mmCIF file of C-alpha atoms in Angstrom:
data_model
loop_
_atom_site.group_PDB
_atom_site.id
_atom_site.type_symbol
_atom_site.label_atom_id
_atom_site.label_comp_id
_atom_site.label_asym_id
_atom_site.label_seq_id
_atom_site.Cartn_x
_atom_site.Cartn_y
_atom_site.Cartn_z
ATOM 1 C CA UNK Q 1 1.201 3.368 1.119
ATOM 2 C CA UNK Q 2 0.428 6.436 -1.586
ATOM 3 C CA UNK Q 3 -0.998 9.509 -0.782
ATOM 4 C CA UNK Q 4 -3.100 9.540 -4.010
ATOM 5 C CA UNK Q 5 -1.517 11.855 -5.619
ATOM 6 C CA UNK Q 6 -1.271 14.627 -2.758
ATOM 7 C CA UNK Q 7 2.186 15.846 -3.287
ATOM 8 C CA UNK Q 8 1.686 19.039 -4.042
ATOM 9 C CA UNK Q 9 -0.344 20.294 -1.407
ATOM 10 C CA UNK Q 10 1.533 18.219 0.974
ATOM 11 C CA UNK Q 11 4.795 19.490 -0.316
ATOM 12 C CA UNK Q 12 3.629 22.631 0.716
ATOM 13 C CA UNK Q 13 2.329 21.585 3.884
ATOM 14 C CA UNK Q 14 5.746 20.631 4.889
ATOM 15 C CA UNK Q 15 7.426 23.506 3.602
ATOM 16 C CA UNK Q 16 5.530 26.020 5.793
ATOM 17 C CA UNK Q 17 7.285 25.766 8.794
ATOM 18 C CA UNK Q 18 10.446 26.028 7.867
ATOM 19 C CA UNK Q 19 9.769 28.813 4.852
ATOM 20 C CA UNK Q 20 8.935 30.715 8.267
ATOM 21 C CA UNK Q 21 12.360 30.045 9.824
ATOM 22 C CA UNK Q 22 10.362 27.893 12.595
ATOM 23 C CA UNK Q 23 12.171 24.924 11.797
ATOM 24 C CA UNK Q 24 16.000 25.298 10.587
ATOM 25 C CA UNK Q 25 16.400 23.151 7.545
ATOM 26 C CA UNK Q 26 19.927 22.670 8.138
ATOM 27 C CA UNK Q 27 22.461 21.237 5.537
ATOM 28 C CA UNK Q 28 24.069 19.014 7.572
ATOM 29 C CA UNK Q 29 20.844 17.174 9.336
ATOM 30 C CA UNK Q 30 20.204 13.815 8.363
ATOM 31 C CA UNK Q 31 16.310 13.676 7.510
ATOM 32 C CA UNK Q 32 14.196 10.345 7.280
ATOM 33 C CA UNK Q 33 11.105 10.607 5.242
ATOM 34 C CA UNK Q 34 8.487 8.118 5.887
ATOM 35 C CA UNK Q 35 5.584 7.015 3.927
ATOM 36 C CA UNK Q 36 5.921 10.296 1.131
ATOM 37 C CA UNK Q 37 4.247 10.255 -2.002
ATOM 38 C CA UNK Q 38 6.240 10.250 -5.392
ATOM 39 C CA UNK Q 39 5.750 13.428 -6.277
ATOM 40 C CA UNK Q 40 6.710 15.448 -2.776
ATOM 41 C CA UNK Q 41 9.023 17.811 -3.032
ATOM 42 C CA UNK Q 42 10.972 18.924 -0.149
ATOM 43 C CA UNK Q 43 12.262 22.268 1.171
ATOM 44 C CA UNK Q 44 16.097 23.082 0.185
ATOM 45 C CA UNK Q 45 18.329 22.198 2.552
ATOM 46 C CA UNK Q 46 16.545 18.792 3.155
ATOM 47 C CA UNK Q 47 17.805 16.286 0.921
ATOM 48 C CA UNK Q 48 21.406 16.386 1.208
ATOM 49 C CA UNK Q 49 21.352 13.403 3.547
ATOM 50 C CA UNK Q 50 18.051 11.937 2.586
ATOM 51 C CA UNK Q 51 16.139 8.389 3.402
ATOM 52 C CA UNK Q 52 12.535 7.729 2.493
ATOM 53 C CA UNK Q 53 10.827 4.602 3.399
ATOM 54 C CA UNK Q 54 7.642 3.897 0.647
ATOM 55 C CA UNK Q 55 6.249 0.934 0.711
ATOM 56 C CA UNK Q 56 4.017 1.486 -2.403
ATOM 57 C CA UNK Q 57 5.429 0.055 -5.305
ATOM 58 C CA UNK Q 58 4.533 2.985 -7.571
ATOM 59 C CA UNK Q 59 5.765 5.704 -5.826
ATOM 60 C CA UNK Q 60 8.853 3.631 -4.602
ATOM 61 C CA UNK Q 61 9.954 3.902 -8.255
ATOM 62 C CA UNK Q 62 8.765 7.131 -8.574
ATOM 63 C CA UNK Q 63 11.305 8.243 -6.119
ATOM 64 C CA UNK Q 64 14.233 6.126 -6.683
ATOM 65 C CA UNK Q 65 14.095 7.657 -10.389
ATOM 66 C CA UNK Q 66 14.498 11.204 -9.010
ATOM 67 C CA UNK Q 67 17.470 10.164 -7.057
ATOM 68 C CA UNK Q 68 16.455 9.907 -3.604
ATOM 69 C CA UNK Q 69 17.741 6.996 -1.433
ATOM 70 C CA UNK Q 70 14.760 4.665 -0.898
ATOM 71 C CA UNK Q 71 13.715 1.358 0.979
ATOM 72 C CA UNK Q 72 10.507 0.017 1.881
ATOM 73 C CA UNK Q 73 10.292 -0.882 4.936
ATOM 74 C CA UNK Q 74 11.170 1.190 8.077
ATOM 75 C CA UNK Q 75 12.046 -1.999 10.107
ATOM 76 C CA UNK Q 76 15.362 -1.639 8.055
ATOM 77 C CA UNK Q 77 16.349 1.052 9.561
ATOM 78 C CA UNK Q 78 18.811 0.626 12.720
ATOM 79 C CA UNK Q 79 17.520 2.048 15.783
ATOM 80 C CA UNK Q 80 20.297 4.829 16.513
ATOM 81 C CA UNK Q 81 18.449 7.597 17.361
ATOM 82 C CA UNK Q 82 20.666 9.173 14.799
ATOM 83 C CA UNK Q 83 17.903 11.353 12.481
ATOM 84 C CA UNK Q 84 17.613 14.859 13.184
ATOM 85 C CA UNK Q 85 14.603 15.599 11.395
ATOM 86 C CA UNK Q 86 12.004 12.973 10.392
ATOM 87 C CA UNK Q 87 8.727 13.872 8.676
ATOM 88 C CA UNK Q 88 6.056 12.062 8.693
ATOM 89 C CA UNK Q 89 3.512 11.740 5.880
ATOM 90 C CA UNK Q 90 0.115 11.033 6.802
ATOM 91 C CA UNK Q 91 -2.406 8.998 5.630
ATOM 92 C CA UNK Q 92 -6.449 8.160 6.341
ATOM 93 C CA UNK Q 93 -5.823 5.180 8.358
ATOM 94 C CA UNK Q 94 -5.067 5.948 12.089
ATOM 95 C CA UNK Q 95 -3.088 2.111 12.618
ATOM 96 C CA UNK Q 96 -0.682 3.136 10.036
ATOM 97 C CA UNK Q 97 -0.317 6.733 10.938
ATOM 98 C CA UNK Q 98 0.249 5.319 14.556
ATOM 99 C CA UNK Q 99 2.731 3.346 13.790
ATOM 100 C CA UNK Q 100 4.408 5.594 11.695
ATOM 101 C CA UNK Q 101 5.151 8.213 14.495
ATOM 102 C CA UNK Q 102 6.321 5.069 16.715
ATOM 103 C CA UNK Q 103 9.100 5.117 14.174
ATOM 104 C CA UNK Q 104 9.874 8.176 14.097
ATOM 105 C CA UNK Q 105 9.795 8.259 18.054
ATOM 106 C CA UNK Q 106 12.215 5.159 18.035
ATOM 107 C CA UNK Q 107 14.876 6.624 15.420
ATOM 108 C CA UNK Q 108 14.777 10.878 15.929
ATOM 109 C CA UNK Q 109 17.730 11.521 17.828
ATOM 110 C CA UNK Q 110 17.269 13.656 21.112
ATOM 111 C CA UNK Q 111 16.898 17.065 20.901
ATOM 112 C CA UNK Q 112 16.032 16.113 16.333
ATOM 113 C CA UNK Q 113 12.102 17.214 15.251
ATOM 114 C CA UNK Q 114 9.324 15.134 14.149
ATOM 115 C CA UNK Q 115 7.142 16.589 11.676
ATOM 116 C CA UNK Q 116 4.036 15.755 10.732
ATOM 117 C CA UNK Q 117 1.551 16.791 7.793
ATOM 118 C CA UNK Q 118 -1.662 15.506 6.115
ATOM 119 C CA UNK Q 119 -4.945 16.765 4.845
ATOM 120 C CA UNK Q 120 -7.607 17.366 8.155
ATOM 121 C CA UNK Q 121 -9.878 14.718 6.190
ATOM 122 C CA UNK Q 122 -6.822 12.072 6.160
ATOM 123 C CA UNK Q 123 -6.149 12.032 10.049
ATOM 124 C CA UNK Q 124 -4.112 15.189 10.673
ATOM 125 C CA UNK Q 125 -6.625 16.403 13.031
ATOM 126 C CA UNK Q 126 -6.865 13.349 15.042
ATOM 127 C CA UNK Q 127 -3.168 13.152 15.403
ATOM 128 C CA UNK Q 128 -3.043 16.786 16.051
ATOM 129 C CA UNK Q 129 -5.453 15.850 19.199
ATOM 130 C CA UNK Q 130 -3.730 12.693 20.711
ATOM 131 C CA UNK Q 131 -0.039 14.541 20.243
ATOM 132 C CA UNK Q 132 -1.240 17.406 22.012
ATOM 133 C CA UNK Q 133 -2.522 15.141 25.088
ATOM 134 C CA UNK Q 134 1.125 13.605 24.662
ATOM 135 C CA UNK Q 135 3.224 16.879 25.129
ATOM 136 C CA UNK Q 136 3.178 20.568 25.590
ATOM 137 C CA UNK Q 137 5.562 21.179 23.042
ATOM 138 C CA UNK Q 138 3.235 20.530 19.784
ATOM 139 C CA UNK Q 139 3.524 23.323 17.302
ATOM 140 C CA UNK Q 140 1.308 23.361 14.017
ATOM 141 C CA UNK Q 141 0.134 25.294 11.544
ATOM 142 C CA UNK Q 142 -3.064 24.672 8.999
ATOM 143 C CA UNK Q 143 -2.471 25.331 5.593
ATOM 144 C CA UNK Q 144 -4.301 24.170 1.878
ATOM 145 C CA UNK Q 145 -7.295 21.785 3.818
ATOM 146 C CA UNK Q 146 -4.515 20.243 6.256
ATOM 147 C CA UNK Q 147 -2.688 20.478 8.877
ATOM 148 C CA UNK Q 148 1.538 20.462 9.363
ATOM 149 C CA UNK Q 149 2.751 19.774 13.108
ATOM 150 C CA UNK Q 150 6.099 19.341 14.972
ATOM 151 C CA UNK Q 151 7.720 18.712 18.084
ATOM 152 C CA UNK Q 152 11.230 18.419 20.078
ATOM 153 C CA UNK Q 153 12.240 15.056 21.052
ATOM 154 C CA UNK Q 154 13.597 14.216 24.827
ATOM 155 C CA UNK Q 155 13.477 11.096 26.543
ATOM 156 C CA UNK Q 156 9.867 12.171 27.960
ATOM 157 C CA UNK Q 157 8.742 12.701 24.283
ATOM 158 C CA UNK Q 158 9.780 9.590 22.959
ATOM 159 C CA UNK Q 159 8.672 7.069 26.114
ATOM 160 C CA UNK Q 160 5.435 9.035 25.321
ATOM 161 C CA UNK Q 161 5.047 8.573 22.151
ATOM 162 C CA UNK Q 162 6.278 4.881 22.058
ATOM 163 C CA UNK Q 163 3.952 3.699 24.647
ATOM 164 C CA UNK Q 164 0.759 5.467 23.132
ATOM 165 C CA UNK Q 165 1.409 4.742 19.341
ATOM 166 C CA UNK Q 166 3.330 1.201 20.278
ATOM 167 C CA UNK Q 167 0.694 -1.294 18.942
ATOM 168 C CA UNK Q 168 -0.578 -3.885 21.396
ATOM 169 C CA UNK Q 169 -1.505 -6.528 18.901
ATOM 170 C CA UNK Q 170 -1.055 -7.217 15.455
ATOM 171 C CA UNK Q 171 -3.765 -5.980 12.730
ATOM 172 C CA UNK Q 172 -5.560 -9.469 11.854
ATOM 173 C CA UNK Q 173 -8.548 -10.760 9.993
ATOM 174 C CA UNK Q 174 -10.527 -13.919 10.727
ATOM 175 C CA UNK Q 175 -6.673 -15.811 11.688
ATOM 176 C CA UNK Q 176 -4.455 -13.973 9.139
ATOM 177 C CA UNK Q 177 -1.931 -11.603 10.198
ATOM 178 C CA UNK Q 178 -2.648 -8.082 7.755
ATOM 179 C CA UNK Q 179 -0.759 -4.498 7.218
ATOM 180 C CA UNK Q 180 -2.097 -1.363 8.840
ATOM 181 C CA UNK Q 181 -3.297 0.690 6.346
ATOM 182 C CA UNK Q 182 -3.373 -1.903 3.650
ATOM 183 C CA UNK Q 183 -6.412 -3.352 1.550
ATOM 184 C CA UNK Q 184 -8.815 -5.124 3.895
ATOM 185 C CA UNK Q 185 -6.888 -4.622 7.349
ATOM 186 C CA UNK Q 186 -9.182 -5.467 9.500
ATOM 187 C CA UNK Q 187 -11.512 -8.052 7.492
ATOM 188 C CA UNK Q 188 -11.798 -10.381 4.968
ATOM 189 C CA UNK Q 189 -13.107 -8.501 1.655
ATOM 190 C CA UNK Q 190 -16.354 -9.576 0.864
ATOM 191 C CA UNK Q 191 -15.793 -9.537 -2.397
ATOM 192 C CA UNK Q 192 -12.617 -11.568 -2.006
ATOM 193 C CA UNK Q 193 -15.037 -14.339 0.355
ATOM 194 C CA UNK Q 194 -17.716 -14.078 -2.639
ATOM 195 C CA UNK Q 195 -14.627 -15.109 -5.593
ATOM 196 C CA UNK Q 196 -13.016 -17.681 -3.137
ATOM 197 C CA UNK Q 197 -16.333 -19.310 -2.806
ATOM 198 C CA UNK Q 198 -16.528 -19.895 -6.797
ATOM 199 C CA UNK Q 199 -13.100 -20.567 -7.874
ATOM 200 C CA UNK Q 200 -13.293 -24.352 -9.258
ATOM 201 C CA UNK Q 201 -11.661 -27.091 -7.416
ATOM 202 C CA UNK Q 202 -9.948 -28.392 -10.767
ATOM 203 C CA UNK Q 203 -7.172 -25.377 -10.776
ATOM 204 C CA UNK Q 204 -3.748 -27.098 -11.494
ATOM 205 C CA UNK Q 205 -0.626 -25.837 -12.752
ATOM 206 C CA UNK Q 206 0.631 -22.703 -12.316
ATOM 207 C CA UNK Q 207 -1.794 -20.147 -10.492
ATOM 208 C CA UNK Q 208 -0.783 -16.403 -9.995
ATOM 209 C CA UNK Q 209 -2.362 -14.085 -7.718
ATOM 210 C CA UNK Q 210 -2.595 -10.588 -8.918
ATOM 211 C CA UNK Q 211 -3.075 -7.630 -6.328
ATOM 212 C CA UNK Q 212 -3.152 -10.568 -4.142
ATOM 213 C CA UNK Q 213 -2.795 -8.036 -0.595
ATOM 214 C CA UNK Q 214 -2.419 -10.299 2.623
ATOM 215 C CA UNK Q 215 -2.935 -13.346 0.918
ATOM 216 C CA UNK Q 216 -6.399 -14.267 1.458
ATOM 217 C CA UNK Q 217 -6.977 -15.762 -2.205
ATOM 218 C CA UNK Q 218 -3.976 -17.391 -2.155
ATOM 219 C CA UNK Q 219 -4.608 -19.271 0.977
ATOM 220 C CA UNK Q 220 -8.273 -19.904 -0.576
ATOM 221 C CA UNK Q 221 -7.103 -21.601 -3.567
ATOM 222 C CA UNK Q 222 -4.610 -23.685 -1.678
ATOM 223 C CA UNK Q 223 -7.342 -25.201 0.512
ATOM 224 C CA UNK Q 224 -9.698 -25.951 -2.318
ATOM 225 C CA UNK Q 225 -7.295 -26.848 -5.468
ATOM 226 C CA UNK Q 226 -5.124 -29.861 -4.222
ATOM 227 C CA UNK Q 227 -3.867 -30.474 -7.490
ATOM 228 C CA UNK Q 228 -2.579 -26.521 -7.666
ATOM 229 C CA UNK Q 229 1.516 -26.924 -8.641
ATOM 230 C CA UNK Q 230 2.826 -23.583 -8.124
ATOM 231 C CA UNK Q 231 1.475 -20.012 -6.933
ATOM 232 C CA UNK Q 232 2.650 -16.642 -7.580
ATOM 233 C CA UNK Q 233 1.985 -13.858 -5.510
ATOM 234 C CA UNK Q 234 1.616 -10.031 -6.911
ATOM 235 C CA UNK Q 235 1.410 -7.637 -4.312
ATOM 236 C CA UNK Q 236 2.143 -3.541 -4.991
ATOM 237 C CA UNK Q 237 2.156 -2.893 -0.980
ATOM 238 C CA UNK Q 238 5.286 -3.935 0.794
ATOM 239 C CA UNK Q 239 3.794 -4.607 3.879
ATOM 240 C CA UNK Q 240 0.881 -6.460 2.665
ATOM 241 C CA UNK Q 241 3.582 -9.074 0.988
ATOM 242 C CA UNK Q 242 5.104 -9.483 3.909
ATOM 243 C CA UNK Q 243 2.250 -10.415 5.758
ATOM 244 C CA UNK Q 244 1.180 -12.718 2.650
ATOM 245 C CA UNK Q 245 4.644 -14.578 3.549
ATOM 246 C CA UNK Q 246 3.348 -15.160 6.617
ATOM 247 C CA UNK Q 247 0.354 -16.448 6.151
ATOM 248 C CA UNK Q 248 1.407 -18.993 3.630
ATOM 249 C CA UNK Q 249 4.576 -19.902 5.726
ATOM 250 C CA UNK Q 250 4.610 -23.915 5.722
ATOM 251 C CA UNK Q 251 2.164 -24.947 2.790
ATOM 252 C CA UNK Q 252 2.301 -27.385 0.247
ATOM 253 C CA UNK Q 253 2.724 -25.474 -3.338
ATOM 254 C CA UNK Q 254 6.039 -23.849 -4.637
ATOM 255 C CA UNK Q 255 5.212 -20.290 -3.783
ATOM 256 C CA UNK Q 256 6.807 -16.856 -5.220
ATOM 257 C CA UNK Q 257 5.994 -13.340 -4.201
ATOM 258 C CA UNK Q 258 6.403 -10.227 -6.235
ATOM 259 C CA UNK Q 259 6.570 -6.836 -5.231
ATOM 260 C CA UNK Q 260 5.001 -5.210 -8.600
ATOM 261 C CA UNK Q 261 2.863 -2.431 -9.747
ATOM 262 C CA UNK Q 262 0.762 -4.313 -12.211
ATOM 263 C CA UNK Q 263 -0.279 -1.351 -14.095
ATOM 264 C CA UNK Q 264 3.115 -0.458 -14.902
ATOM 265 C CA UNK Q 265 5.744 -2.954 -14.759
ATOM 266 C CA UNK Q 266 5.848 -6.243 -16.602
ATOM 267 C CA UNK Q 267 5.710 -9.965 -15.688
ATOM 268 C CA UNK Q 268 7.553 -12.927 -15.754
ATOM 269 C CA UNK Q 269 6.627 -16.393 -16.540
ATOM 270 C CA UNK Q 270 2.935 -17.557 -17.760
ATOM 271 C CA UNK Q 271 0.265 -18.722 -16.028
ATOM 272 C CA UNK Q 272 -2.662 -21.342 -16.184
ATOM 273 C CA UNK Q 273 -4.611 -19.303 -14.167
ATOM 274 C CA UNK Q 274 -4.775 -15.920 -12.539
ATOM 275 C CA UNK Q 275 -6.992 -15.036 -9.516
ATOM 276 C CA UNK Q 276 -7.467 -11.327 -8.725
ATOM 277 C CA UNK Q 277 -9.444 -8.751 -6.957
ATOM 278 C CA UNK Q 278 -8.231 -5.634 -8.514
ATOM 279 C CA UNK Q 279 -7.958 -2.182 -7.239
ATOM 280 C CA UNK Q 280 -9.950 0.615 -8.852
ATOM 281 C CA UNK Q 281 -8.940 3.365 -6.272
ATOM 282 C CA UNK Q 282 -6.075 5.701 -6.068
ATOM 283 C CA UNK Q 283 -5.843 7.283 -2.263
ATOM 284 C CA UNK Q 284 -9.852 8.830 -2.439
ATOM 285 C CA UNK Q 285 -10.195 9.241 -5.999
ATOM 286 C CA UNK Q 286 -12.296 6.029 -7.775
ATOM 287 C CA UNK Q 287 -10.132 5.145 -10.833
ATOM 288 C CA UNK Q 288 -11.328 2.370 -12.909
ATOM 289 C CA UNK Q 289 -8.921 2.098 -15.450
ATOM 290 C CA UNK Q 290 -6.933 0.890 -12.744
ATOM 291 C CA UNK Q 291 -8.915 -2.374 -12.849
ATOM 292 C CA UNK Q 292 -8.694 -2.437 -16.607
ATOM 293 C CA UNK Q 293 -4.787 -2.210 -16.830
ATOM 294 C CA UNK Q 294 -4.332 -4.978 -14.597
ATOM 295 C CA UNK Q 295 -6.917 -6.982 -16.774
ATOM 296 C CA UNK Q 296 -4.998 -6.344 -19.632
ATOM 297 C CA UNK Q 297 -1.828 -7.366 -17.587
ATOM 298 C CA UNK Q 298 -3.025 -11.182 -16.757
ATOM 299 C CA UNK Q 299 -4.694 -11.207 -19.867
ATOM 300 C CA UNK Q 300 -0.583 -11.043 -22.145
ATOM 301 C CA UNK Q 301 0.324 -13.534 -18.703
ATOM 302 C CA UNK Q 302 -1.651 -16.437 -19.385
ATOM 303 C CA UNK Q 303 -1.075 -19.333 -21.430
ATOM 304 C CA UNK Q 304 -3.372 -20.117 -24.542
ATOM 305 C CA UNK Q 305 -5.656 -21.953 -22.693
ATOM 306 C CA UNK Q 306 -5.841 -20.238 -19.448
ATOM 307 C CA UNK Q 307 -8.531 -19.167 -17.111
ATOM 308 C CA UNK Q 308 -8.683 -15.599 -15.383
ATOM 309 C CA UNK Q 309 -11.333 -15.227 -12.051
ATOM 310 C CA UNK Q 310 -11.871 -12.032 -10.415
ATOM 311 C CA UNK Q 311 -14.135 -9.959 -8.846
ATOM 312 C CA UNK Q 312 -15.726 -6.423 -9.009
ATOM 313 C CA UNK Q 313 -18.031 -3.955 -8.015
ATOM 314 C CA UNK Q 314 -21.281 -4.479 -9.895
ATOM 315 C CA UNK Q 315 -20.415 -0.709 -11.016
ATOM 316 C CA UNK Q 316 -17.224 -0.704 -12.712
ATOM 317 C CA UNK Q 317 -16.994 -1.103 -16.383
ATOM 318 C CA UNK Q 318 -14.990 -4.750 -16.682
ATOM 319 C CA UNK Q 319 -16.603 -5.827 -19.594
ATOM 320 C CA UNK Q 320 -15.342 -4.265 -22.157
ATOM 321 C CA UNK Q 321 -11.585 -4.908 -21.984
ATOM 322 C CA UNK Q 322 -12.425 -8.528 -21.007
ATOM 323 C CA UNK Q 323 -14.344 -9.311 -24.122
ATOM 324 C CA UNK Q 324 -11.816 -7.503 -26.015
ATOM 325 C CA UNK Q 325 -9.243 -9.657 -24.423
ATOM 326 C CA UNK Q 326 -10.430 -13.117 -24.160
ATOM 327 C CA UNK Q 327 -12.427 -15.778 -25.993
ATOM 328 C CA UNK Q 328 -15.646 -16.266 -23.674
ATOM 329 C CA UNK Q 329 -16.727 -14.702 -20.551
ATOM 330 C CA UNK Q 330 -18.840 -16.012 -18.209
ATOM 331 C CA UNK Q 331 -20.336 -14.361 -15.028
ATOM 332 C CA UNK Q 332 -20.468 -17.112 -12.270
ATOM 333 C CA UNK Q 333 -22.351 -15.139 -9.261
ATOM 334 C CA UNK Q 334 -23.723 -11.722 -8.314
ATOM 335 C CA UNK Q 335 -24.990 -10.044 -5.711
ATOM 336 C CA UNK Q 336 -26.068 -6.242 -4.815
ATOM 337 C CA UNK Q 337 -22.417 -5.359 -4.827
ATOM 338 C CA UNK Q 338 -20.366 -7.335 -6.363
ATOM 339 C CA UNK Q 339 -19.646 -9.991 -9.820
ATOM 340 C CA UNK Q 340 -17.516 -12.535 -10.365
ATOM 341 C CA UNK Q 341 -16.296 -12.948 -13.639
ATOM 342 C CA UNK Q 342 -14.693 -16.060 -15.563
ATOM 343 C CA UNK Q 343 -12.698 -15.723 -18.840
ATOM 344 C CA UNK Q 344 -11.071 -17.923 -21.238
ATOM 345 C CA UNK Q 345 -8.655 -18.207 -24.138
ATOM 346 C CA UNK Q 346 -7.000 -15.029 -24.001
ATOM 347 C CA UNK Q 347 -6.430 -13.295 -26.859
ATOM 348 C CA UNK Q 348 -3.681 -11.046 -28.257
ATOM 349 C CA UNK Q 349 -3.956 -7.331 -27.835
ATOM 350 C CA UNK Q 350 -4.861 -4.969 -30.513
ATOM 351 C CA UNK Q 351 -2.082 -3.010 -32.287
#
């Protein structure tokens, strides 16, 4: 999950407590980062004997390029007890930030500190509350719109935090098992409902799925295409692919998932047709050029002939880099909110 581009403030954030000589940021002390953003830059001391877990595609590379030891998916690491400091970068959803500090409960080693920081908009202040109903020992200070909190782990710490952050059920949506914090967590998109509902039955060959989250379209076209050969999922969020996996587990098609950031990193293999609900947001910030880049993307993907269907926000400026990009263009439904676009023939791009 990114941060949208909050490294800087969070950075600091994280910094304050031990710039105070609060916390010791001790050379020695293996830290685990969870869930930081590309861009976050830790106090000295602190990355001598470094893991991150990042999930997000994007700022996975970002910080593998700088160096830093990175994996994406905290259920790789062993459950030792053997951190001494883990920090914990928060987001805007409360599942994910939960589960995040069940992590950190499960691997900070006793008497190691969990830290905490995120903007008071993004769920800081929330946590902030149930932590301090958890233990006496919460410490925090507010700094640049958020908030930056720690505490000592014992046994009483961690059995607290583990059985108030521990999920009881797996996030869902009408059957399908989905991420915390990911796109459409706790319901179908209606946008993604609205393309399902048009995509032809004729589809054959090879169909991708770009941004293709949980696997909702995926599972869609399955069900109404039976002469579909072969599906490729493209998914930037870790998590979200692995509950993709699981939704598909046992159907008919060849089926390949891809972690990718669309955007930025290139494709493999050509496609008859490409589904997609794009993303036009990064963290708060509305970022339509987003959308575009991934247009462009499954535009250079598909074969002469083939067909791209997505859908968008009635707002968002589409039309421009499709008709610049393909053939035709057809819109096959709108509503209040939404359109769902069909277009054909791509074209090459413009030098």
């Amino acid at each position: 999950m990114s941060s949208g581009g909050a490294g800087r403030d969070l950075s600091k954030l994280i910094a304050r407590p031990f710039s105070h000589d609060t916390l010791s940021a001790d050379a020695s002390a293996r830290v685990l980062l969870l869930a930081p953003p590309g861009d976050l830059q830790l106090p000295d001391g602190l990355t001598n004997d470094l893991l991150a877990v990042q999930g997000f595609r994007l700022d996975y590379l970002k910080l593998t390029q700088r160096g830093l030891n990175v994996v994406p998916d905290s259920a790789e690491i062993a459950n030792d007890g053997s951190f001494d400091i883990v920090i914990v970068c928060l987001s805007r959803h409360r599942r994910w930030n939960e589960q995040m500090l069940s992590t950190a409960a499960r691997v900070c080693a006793e008497g190691g500190t969990i830290v905490a920081a995120g903007g008071k908009t993004d769920g800081a202040g929330a946590i902030r509350k149930a932590l301090s109903r958890l233990t006496d020992d919460l410490q925090s200070l507010p700094k640049h719109h958020g908030i930056v909190m720690w505490l000592r782990v014992d046994n009483a710490v961690r059995t607290a935090l583990t059985a108030a952050f521990h999920p009881e059920e797996e996030p869902s949506a009408a059957g399908f098992v989905t991420a915390p914090g990911g796109f459409s967590a706790e319901r179908v998109d209606a946008g993604s409902a609205l393309l399902a509902q048009h995509l032809p039955s004729d589809l054959d060959g090879a169909v991708a799925d770009f941004c293709a989250g949980w696997g909702y379209l995926s599972a869609a076209a399955l069900k109404r295409c039976p002469a579909l050969a072969s599906l490729d999922l493209f998914e930037a969020d870790w998590a979200s692919l692995e509950a993709a996996k699981r939704n598909l587990t046992g159907t008919r098609a060849i089926i390949a998932y891809h972690w990718r950031d669309l955007a930025h990193e290139p494709v493999e293999g050509r496609f008859d047709t490409i589904v997609m609900n794009p993303p036009f947001h990064t963290g708060r910030a509305a970022e339509p050029a987003l959308g575009a880049a991934i247009i462009e993307r499954a535009a250079s993907c598909l074969k002469p002939g083939g067909r791209l269907f997505l859908v968008a926000n009635r707002q968002l400026p589409y039309e421009g880099v499709i008709d610049r990009r393909f053939a035709t263009a057809r819109l096959l439904a709108e509503t209040p909110i939404y359109k769902v676009i069909e277009a054909a023939r791509p074209v090459a791009a413009r030098q």
